[in-house]
Amino acid sequence: SKYEKDVAIEEIDGLQLVKKLAKNMEEMFHKKSEAVRRLVEAAEDAYLKHEFDADLQYEYFNAVLINERDEEGNYLELGKEFILVPNDHFNNLPVNISLSDVQVPTNMYNKDPAIVNGVYWSESLNKVFVDNFDRDPSLIWQYFGSAKGFFRQYPGIKWEPDENGVIAFDCRNRKWYIQAATSPKDVVILVDVSGSMKGLRLTIAKQTVSSILDTLGDDDFFNIIAYNEELHYVEPCLNGTLVQADRANKEHFREHLDKLFAKGIGMLDIALNEAFNMLNEVRQGSICSQAIMLITDGAVDTYDTIFAKYNWPDRKVRIFTYLIGREAAFADNLKWMACANKGFFTQISTLADVQENVMEYLHVLSRPKVIDQEHDVVWTEAYVDSTGLVLMTTVAMPVFSKQNETRSKGILLGVVGTDVPVKELLKTIPKYKLGIHGYAFAITNNGYILTHPELRPLYEEGKKRRKPNYSSVDLSEVEWEDRDDVVSDVSYCNTDLHPEHRQMTQLEAIKRYLTGKEPLLQCDKELIQEVLFDAVVSAPIEAYWTSLALNKSENSDKGVEVAFLGTRTGLSRINLFVGPEQDFLTAEDKENIFNADHFPLWYRRAAEQIPGSFVYSIPFSTVTFPFSVSSVIQHLILFRILYAVLPMLTSRFFFFFAMPIAQRLKQTLEPCDTEYPAFVSEQAKIIALYAFQNTQMNSGHLNAVLRRSLLNYIIHNESLKCERLKSQKIRRRPESCHGFHPEENARECGGVPGLTAKPPFVLLPLLLTIFSR
């Protein structure tokens, strides 16, 4: 054709391409980190110049009270007028891009002197927030989470209480805060379940454990042991083992907490021995800080012989003690244990006391980092934001006191951070540069998907790794969205950088870029060139499709209803072979559109086959309740037949069906295999269990077979669950560890005025060491 002389095959150097993409991502990381670093410097300078005033009166913008009026029409205290304007860059939420405002948890007094002073000196962050946004318009939320509990957020936004009128959000519980404030930790939680812990005390103890779990993240490891005369691992399968504190594992342990009940006598010595042995023999853990959390209503001894055996003189394991209840008969012993082991003691009398008292241990663990003045940059694992719509990560840094008189105490002022949507990270790795070029397909009226044998890809995409079902994932595990019902926009042009471009569609932006009418518009020149190239070279297929449509009667036996072409640059061509009165496309079909940031399942399935081969997609109907038991048995028998014939099938064909019982083929997935979640149906498990529980058949043999199969399935499933708990996500450990510092002031351990006298030959050297610091 006339274009052939302008077309050439270009060999791509994969190594150079990866290096270039890595450099682009590194530059983006650096840009976000520098924005956070400027906030750290501003906050530390502002605090250094501030003098605490217990009587300070300061009218700040409270995020819950802003724009609220009383019955007489006057603005509430801390709730004066705060201009809010919807902004599409911030999910179209009403925001104030000139000012930040402050959120205070409901359980805290918003005019507490510590909070008012913190809000006052942190007001200087406003100008840095605005300056950062001017420098990098792709920034979204920026914030400062204070160690005192308040949260300053930019741009300013109104916070709405829940249905109970409560704002439960506490910034100190967020992963970005905890990861920036402390080093990774191994934690063993000991819960007293002796008879004296009945009733409210046990309820408070369970809530304390739950609050501690809130403060643990994916870099941390933990286990929970309940004790009376015996040890009771909350999860028996994890006897003597630490487990990663990811969301799923923590929720699993919370469910088991409800099963605890109080009885018998508390034997704390047995529990302490078990905890120290577990930490000393840890094979899988954070390999940094270690702590034992003791939750009890009393201790009859200080157990100094156990500490002398396992923890002195280095005191590598910190002891944090939580006295449950209003009585203080055994308070001295618990205080002593904490102070003698570089920990902290608190007393929790009510449920309302739990959260604030639990937070104290984070301040202790942050001391070595503060004394070292190590402003480690932390990138959190990816997580879904509060809207449930956006996958993002957070870059955060700790803020320290630089006042000399507080240096040895290691005072953490808080943590600053900014959110970064994962899609922003992926923009630095344009998907069109990696992998498949294009395929053409046709959907028949029988539901098959066919590839046109004359269309070959320019090169094949390497198979993706199997992706686990993470609630949060390490950044190294982030992949492109695999859902077929989500259509994302292809970023040919970056319309976020300048406000005047934000209303443009991508098509309009491309036109303006090509005509040179918008010199400030930043577009991906290479991507635009490639999509134009695809448009030119794929144009002849339109003529082929047109000829098929004109000769429809001759091709009626083929049953083709629609044909479509997709290329990796986002170009789609669609041709209907039915009349307008036959609207066969469902809403899901119409959403299943192809573009450069989203490869639908039909595209990926075909892309991984040998060029020129056919791919068949066989739909199956969903079984719904109610249904007859006989139909269930028929399903199960059918599945057994399929299991029997599967080994004889060629691997080039894929049959998708539900496999509910234990005979599911064991398949070992290699690192480059792809596992599509659509191939597994939980419906079948429900059907099988329903049959197991409700079958009233006379066929004893079949019934016995079913019961045996399902029992094997259940046992196998429990074994898998335990193995999953023990497994950990592969994560790169943080580059630094701040577990201890020789200048740390160990006397800051809960306001203890003195320690209970103990035998001098054991404690005198220790006490001299403690109080000499």
JSON list of N, CA, C and O in Angstrom, two decimals, residues 87-117:
[
{"chain": "A", "resi": 87, "resn": "ASN", "atom": "N", "xyz": [-14.69, 20.53, 43.59]},
{"chain": "A", "resi": 87, "resn": "ASN", "atom": "CA", "xyz": [-13.48, 20.50, 42.78]},
{"chain": "A", "resi": 87, "resn": "ASN", "atom": "C", "xyz": [-13.30, 19.10, 42.22]},
{"chain": "A", "resi": 87, "resn": "ASN", "atom": "O", "xyz": [-13.18, 18.12, 42.98]},
{"chain": "A", "resi": 88, "resn": "ASP", "atom": "N", "xyz": [-13.31, 18.98, 40.88]},
{"chain": "A", "resi": 88, "resn": "ASP", "atom": "CA", "xyz": [-13.25, 17.65, 40.27]},
{"chain": "A", "resi": 88, "resn": "ASP", "atom": "C", "xyz": [-11.92, 16.96, 40.53]},
{"chain": "A", "resi": 88, "resn": "ASP", "atom": "O", "xyz": [-11.83, 15.73, 40.47]},
{"chain": "A", "resi": 89, "resn": "HIS", "atom": "N", "xyz": [-10.87, 17.72, 40.84]},
{"chain": "A", "resi": 89, "resn": "HIS", "atom": "CA", "xyz": [-9.57, 17.10, 41.14]},
{"chain": "A", "resi": 89, "resn": "HIS", "atom": "C", "xyz": [-9.62, 16.34, 42.47]},
{"chain": "A", "resi": 89, "resn": "HIS", "atom": "O", "xyz": [-8.81, 15.45, 42.70]},
{"chain": "A", "resi": 90, "resn": "PHE", "atom": "N", "xyz": [-10.58, 16.69, 43.31]},
{"chain": "A", "resi": 90, "resn": "PHE", "atom": "CA", "xyz": [-10.75, 16.03, 44.61]},
{"chain": "A", "resi": 90, "resn": "PHE", "atom": "C", "xyz": [-12.10, 15.30, 44.65]},
{"chain": "A", "resi": 90, "resn": "PHE", "atom": "O", "xyz": [-12.91, 15.50, 45.55]},
{"chain": "A", "resi": 91, "resn": "ASN", "atom": "N", "xyz": [-12.31, 14.46, 43.64]},
{"chain": "A", "resi": 91, "resn": "ASN", "atom": "CA", "xyz": [-13.53, 13.65, 43.53]},
{"chain": "A", "resi": 91, "resn": "ASN", "atom": "C", "xyz": [-14.80, 14.49, 43.54]},
{"chain": "A", "resi": 91, "resn": "ASN", "atom": "O", "xyz": [-15.85, 14.05, 44.00]},
{"chain": "A", "resi": 92, "resn": "ASN", "atom": "N", "xyz": [-14.67, 15.72, 43.08]},
{"chain": "A", "resi": 92, "resn": "ASN", "atom": "CA", "xyz": [-15.80, 16.65, 43.01]},
{"chain": "A", "resi": 92, "resn": "ASN", "atom": "C", "xyz": [-16.38, 16.99, 44.39]},
{"chain": "A", "resi": 92, "resn": "ASN", "atom": "O", "xyz": [-17.53, 17.42, 44.51]},
{"chain": "A", "resi": 93, "resn": "LEU", "atom": "N", "xyz": [-15.58, 16.81, 45.42]},
{"chain": "A", "resi": 93, "resn": "LEU", "atom": "CA", "xyz": [-16.01, 17.17, 46.77]},
{"chain": "A", "resi": 93, "resn": "LEU", "atom": "C", "xyz": [-15.86, 18.67, 46.99]},
{"chain": "A", "resi": 93, "resn": "LEU", "atom": "O", "xyz": [-14.97, 19.30, 46.42]},
{"chain": "A", "resi": 94, "resn": "PRO", "atom": "N", "xyz": [-16.70, 19.27, 47.83]},
{"chain": "A", "resi": 94, "resn": "PRO", "atom": "CA", "xyz": [-16.55, 20.70, 48.16]},
{"chain": "A", "resi": 94, "resn": "PRO", "atom": "C", "xyz": [-15.32, 20.89, 49.04]},
{"chain": "A", "resi": 94, "resn": "PRO", "atom": "O", "xyz": [-15.25, 20.33, 50.14]},
{"chain": "A", "resi": 95, "resn": "VAL", "atom": "N", "xyz": [-14.36, 21.66, 48.57]},
{"chain": "A", "resi": 95, "resn": "VAL", "atom": "CA", "xyz": [-13.11, 21.86, 49.30]},
{"chain": "A", "resi": 95, "resn": "VAL", "atom": "C", "xyz": [-12.72, 23.32, 49.28]},
{"chain": "A", "resi": 95, "resn": "VAL", "atom": "O", "xyz": [-13.25, 24.12, 48.51]},
{"chain": "A", "resi": 96, "resn": "ASN", "atom": "N", "xyz": [-11.75, 23.66, 50.13]},
{"chain": "A", "resi": 96, "resn": "ASN", "atom": "CA", "xyz": [-11.16, 25.00, 50.16]},
{"chain": "A", "resi": 96, "resn": "ASN", "atom": "C", "xyz": [-9.68, 24.84, 49.86]},
{"chain": "A", "resi": 96, "resn": "ASN", "atom": "O", "xyz": [-8.92, 24.33, 50.68]},
{"chain": "A", "resi": 97, "resn": "ILE", "atom": "N", "xyz": [-9.27, 25.25, 48.64]},
{"chain": "A", "resi": 97, "resn": "ILE", "atom": "CA", "xyz": [-7.88, 25.03, 48.23]},
{"chain": "A", "resi": 97, "resn": "ILE", "atom": "C", "xyz": [-6.94, 26.12, 48.73]},
{"chain": "A", "resi": 97, "resn": "ILE", "atom": "O", "xyz": [-5.76, 26.13, 48.39]},
{"chain": "A", "resi": 98, "resn": "SER", "atom": "N", "xyz": [-7.47, 27.03, 49.57]},
{"chain": "A", "resi": 98, "resn": "SER", "atom": "CA", "xyz": [-6.63, 28.08, 50.16]},
{"chain": "A", "resi": 98, "resn": "SER", "atom": "C", "xyz": [-6.26, 27.77, 51.60]},
{"chain": "A", "resi": 98, "resn": "SER", "atom": "O", "xyz": [-5.27, 28.29, 52.11]},
{"chain": "A", "resi": 99, "resn": "LEU", "atom": "N", "xyz": [-7.06, 26.93, 52.27]},
{"chain": "A", "resi": 99, "resn": "LEU", "atom": "CA", "xyz": [-6.86, 26.68, 53.70]},
{"chain": "A", "resi": 99, "resn": "LEU", "atom": "C", "xyz": [-7.04, 25.21, 54.04]},
{"chain": "A", "resi": 99, "resn": "LEU", "atom": "O", "xyz": [-7.76, 24.48, 53.37]},
{"chain": "A", "resi": 100, "resn": "SER", "atom": "N", "xyz": [-6.39, 24.81, 55.12]},
{"chain": "A", "resi": 100, "resn": "SER", "atom": "CA", "xyz": [-6.63, 23.50, 55.72]},
{"chain": "A", "resi": 100, "resn": "SER", "atom": "C", "xyz": [-7.59, 23.68, 56.89]},
{"chain": "A", "resi": 100, "resn": "SER", "atom": "O", "xyz": [-7.83, 24.79, 57.34]},
{"chain": "A", "resi": 101, "resn": "ASP", "atom": "N", "xyz": [-8.17, 22.59, 57.37]},
{"chain": "A", "resi": 101, "resn": "ASP", "atom": "CA", "xyz": [-8.94, 22.65, 58.61]},
{"chain": "A", "resi": 101, "resn": "ASP", "atom": "C", "xyz": [-8.56, 21.44, 59.46]},
{"chain": "A", "resi": 101, "resn": "ASP", "atom": "O", "xyz": [-7.75, 20.61, 59.06]},
{"chain": "A", "resi": 102, "resn": "VAL", "atom": "N", "xyz": [-9.15, 21.36, 60.66]},
{"chain": "A", "resi": 102, "resn": "VAL", "atom": "CA", "xyz": [-8.68, 20.41, 61.66]},
{"chain": "A", "resi": 102, "resn": "VAL", "atom": "C", "xyz": [-9.81, 19.50, 62.13]},
{"chain": "A", "resi": 102, "resn": "VAL", "atom": "O", "xyz": [-10.90, 19.97, 62.46]},
{"chain": "A", "resi": 103, "resn": "GLN", "atom": "N", "xyz": [-9.53, 18.20, 62.15]},
{"chain": "A", "resi": 103, "resn": "GLN", "atom": "CA", "xyz": [-10.48, 17.20, 62.67]},
{"chain": "A", "resi": 103, "resn": "GLN", "atom": "C", "xyz": [-9.96, 16.70, 64.01]},
{"chain": "A", "resi": 103, "resn": "GLN", "atom": "O", "xyz": [-8.77, 16.43, 64.18]},
{"chain": "A", "resi": 104, "resn": "VAL", "atom": "N", "xyz": [-10.88, 16.61, 64.98]},
{"chain": "A", "resi": 104, "resn": "VAL", "atom": "CA", "xyz": [-10.56, 16.09, 66.31]},
{"chain": "A", "resi": 104, "resn": "VAL", "atom": "C", "xyz": [-11.52, 14.95, 66.61]},
{"chain": "A", "resi": 104, "resn": "VAL", "atom": "O", "xyz": [-12.73, 15.12, 66.47]},
{"chain": "A", "resi": 105, "resn": "PRO", "atom": "N", "xyz": [-11.02, 13.77, 67.00]},
{"chain": "A", "resi": 105, "resn": "PRO", "atom": "CA", "xyz": [-11.92, 12.65, 67.31]},
{"chain": "A", "resi": 105, "resn": "PRO", "atom": "C", "xyz": [-12.94, 13.03, 68.38]},
{"chain": "A", "resi": 105, "resn": "PRO", "atom": "O", "xyz": [-12.66, 13.84, 69.27]},
{"chain": "A", "resi": 106, "resn": "THR", "atom": "N", "xyz": [-14.12, 12.45, 68.31]},
{"chain": "A", "resi": 106, "resn": "THR", "atom": "CA", "xyz": [-15.21, 12.78, 69.22]},
{"chain": "A", "resi": 106, "resn": "THR", "atom": "C", "xyz": [-14.83, 12.52, 70.67]},
{"chain": "A", "resi": 106, "resn": "THR", "atom": "O", "xyz": [-15.27, 13.23, 71.58]},
{"chain": "A", "resi": 107, "resn": "ASN", "atom": "N", "xyz": [-13.99, 11.50, 70.92]},
{"chain": "A", "resi": 107, "resn": "ASN", "atom": "CA", "xyz": [-13.65, 11.17, 72.31]},
{"chain": "A", "resi": 107, "resn": "ASN", "atom": "C", "xyz": [-12.58, 12.10, 72.90]},
{"chain": "A", "resi": 107, "resn": "ASN", "atom": "O", "xyz": [-12.11, 11.87, 74.01]},
{"chain": "A", "resi": 108, "resn": "MET", "atom": "N", "xyz": [-12.20, 13.14, 72.17]},
{"chain": "A", "resi": 108, "resn": "MET", "atom": "CA", "xyz": [-11.22, 14.10, 72.67]},
{"chain": "A", "resi": 108, "resn": "MET", "atom": "C", "xyz": [-11.86, 15.48, 72.75]},
{"chain": "A", "resi": 108, "resn": "MET", "atom": "O", "xyz": [-12.73, 15.84, 71.94]},
{"chain": "A", "resi": 109, "resn": "TYR", "atom": "N", "xyz": [-11.41, 16.27, 73.73]},
{"chain": "A", "resi": 109, "resn": "TYR", "atom": "CA", "xyz": [-11.93, 17.63, 73.92]},
{"chain": "A", "resi": 109, "resn": "TYR", "atom": "C", "xyz": [-11.24, 18.57, 72.93]},
{"chain": "A", "resi": 109, "resn": "TYR", "atom": "O", "xyz": [-10.02, 18.72, 72.95]},
{"chain": "A", "resi": 110, "resn": "ASN", "atom": "N", "xyz": [-12.04, 19.17, 72.05]},
{"chain": "A", "resi": 110, "resn": "ASN", "atom": "CA", "xyz": [-11.43, 19.96, 70.97]},
{"chain": "A", "resi": 110, "resn": "ASN", "atom": "C", "xyz": [-10.83, 21.29, 71.42]},
{"chain": "A", "resi": 110, "resn": "ASN", "atom": "O", "xyz": [-10.23, 22.00, 70.61]},
{"chain": "A", "resi": 111, "resn": "LYS", "atom": "N", "xyz": [-10.99, 21.63, 72.73]},
{"chain": "A", "resi": 111, "resn": "LYS", "atom": "CA", "xyz": [-10.36, 22.84, 73.25]},
{"chain": "A", "resi": 111, "resn": "LYS", "atom": "C", "xyz": [-9.35, 22.50, 74.33]},
{"chain": "A", "resi": 111, "resn": "LYS", "atom": "O", "xyz": [-8.96, 23.36, 75.14]},
{"chain": "A", "resi": 112, "resn": "ASP", "atom": "N", "xyz": [-8.91, 21.26, 74.35]},
{"chain": "A", "resi": 112, "resn": "ASP", "atom": "CA", "xyz": [-7.84, 20.85, 75.26]},
{"chain": "A", "resi": 112, "resn": "ASP", "atom": "C", "xyz": [-6.59, 21.70, 74.97]},
{"chain": "A", "resi": 112, "resn": "ASP", "atom": "O", "xyz": [-6.26, 21.91, 73.80]},
{"chain": "A", "resi": 113, "resn": "PRO", "atom": "N", "xyz": [-5.90, 22.21, 75.99]},
{"chain": "A", "resi": 113, "resn": "PRO", "atom": "CA", "xyz": [-4.73, 23.08, 75.76]},
{"chain": "A", "resi": 113, "resn": "PRO", "atom": "C", "xyz": [-3.68, 22.45, 74.84]},
{"chain": "A", "resi": 113, "resn": "PRO", "atom": "O", "xyz": [-3.09, 23.15, 74.01]},
{"chain": "A", "resi": 114, "resn": "ALA", "atom": "N", "xyz": [-3.45, 21.14, 74.98]},
{"chain": "A", "resi": 114, "resn": "ALA", "atom": "CA", "xyz": [-2.46, 20.48, 74.12]},
{"chain": "A", "resi": 114, "resn": "ALA", "atom": "C", "xyz": [-2.88, 20.54, 72.66]},
{"chain": "A", "resi": 114, "resn": "ALA", "atom": "O", "xyz": [-2.05, 20.76, 71.76]},
{"chain": "A", "resi": 115, "resn": "ILE", "atom": "N", "xyz": [-4.17, 20.37, 72.40]},
{"chain": "A", "resi": 115, "resn": "ILE", "atom": "CA", "xyz": [-4.67, 20.41, 71.03]},
{"chain": "A", "resi": 115, "resn": "ILE", "atom": "C", "xyz": [-4.67, 21.84, 70.50]},
{"chain": "A", "resi": 115, "resn": "ILE", "atom": "O", "xyz": [-4.23, 22.10, 69.37]},
{"chain": "A", "resi": 116, "resn": "VAL", "atom": "N", "xyz": [-5.12, 22.78, 71.31]},
{"chain": "A", "resi": 116, "resn": "VAL", "atom": "CA", "xyz": [-5.17, 24.18, 70.86]},
{"chain": "A", "resi": 116, "resn": "VAL", "atom": "C", "xyz": [-3.78, 24.69, 70.53]},
{"chain": "A", "resi": 116, "resn": "VAL", "atom": "O", "xyz": [-3.56, 25.36, 69.52]},
{"chain": "A", "resi": 117, "resn": "ASN", "atom": "N", "xyz": [-2.78, 24.37, 71.37]},
{"chain": "A", "resi": 117, "resn": "ASN", "atom": "CA", "xyz": [-1.41, 24.79, 71.09]},
{"chain": "A", "resi": 117, "resn": "ASN", "atom": "C", "xyz": [-0.88, 24.14, 69.82]},
{"chain": "A", "resi": 117, "resn": "ASN", "atom": "O", "xyz": [-0.22, 24.79, 69.00]}
]
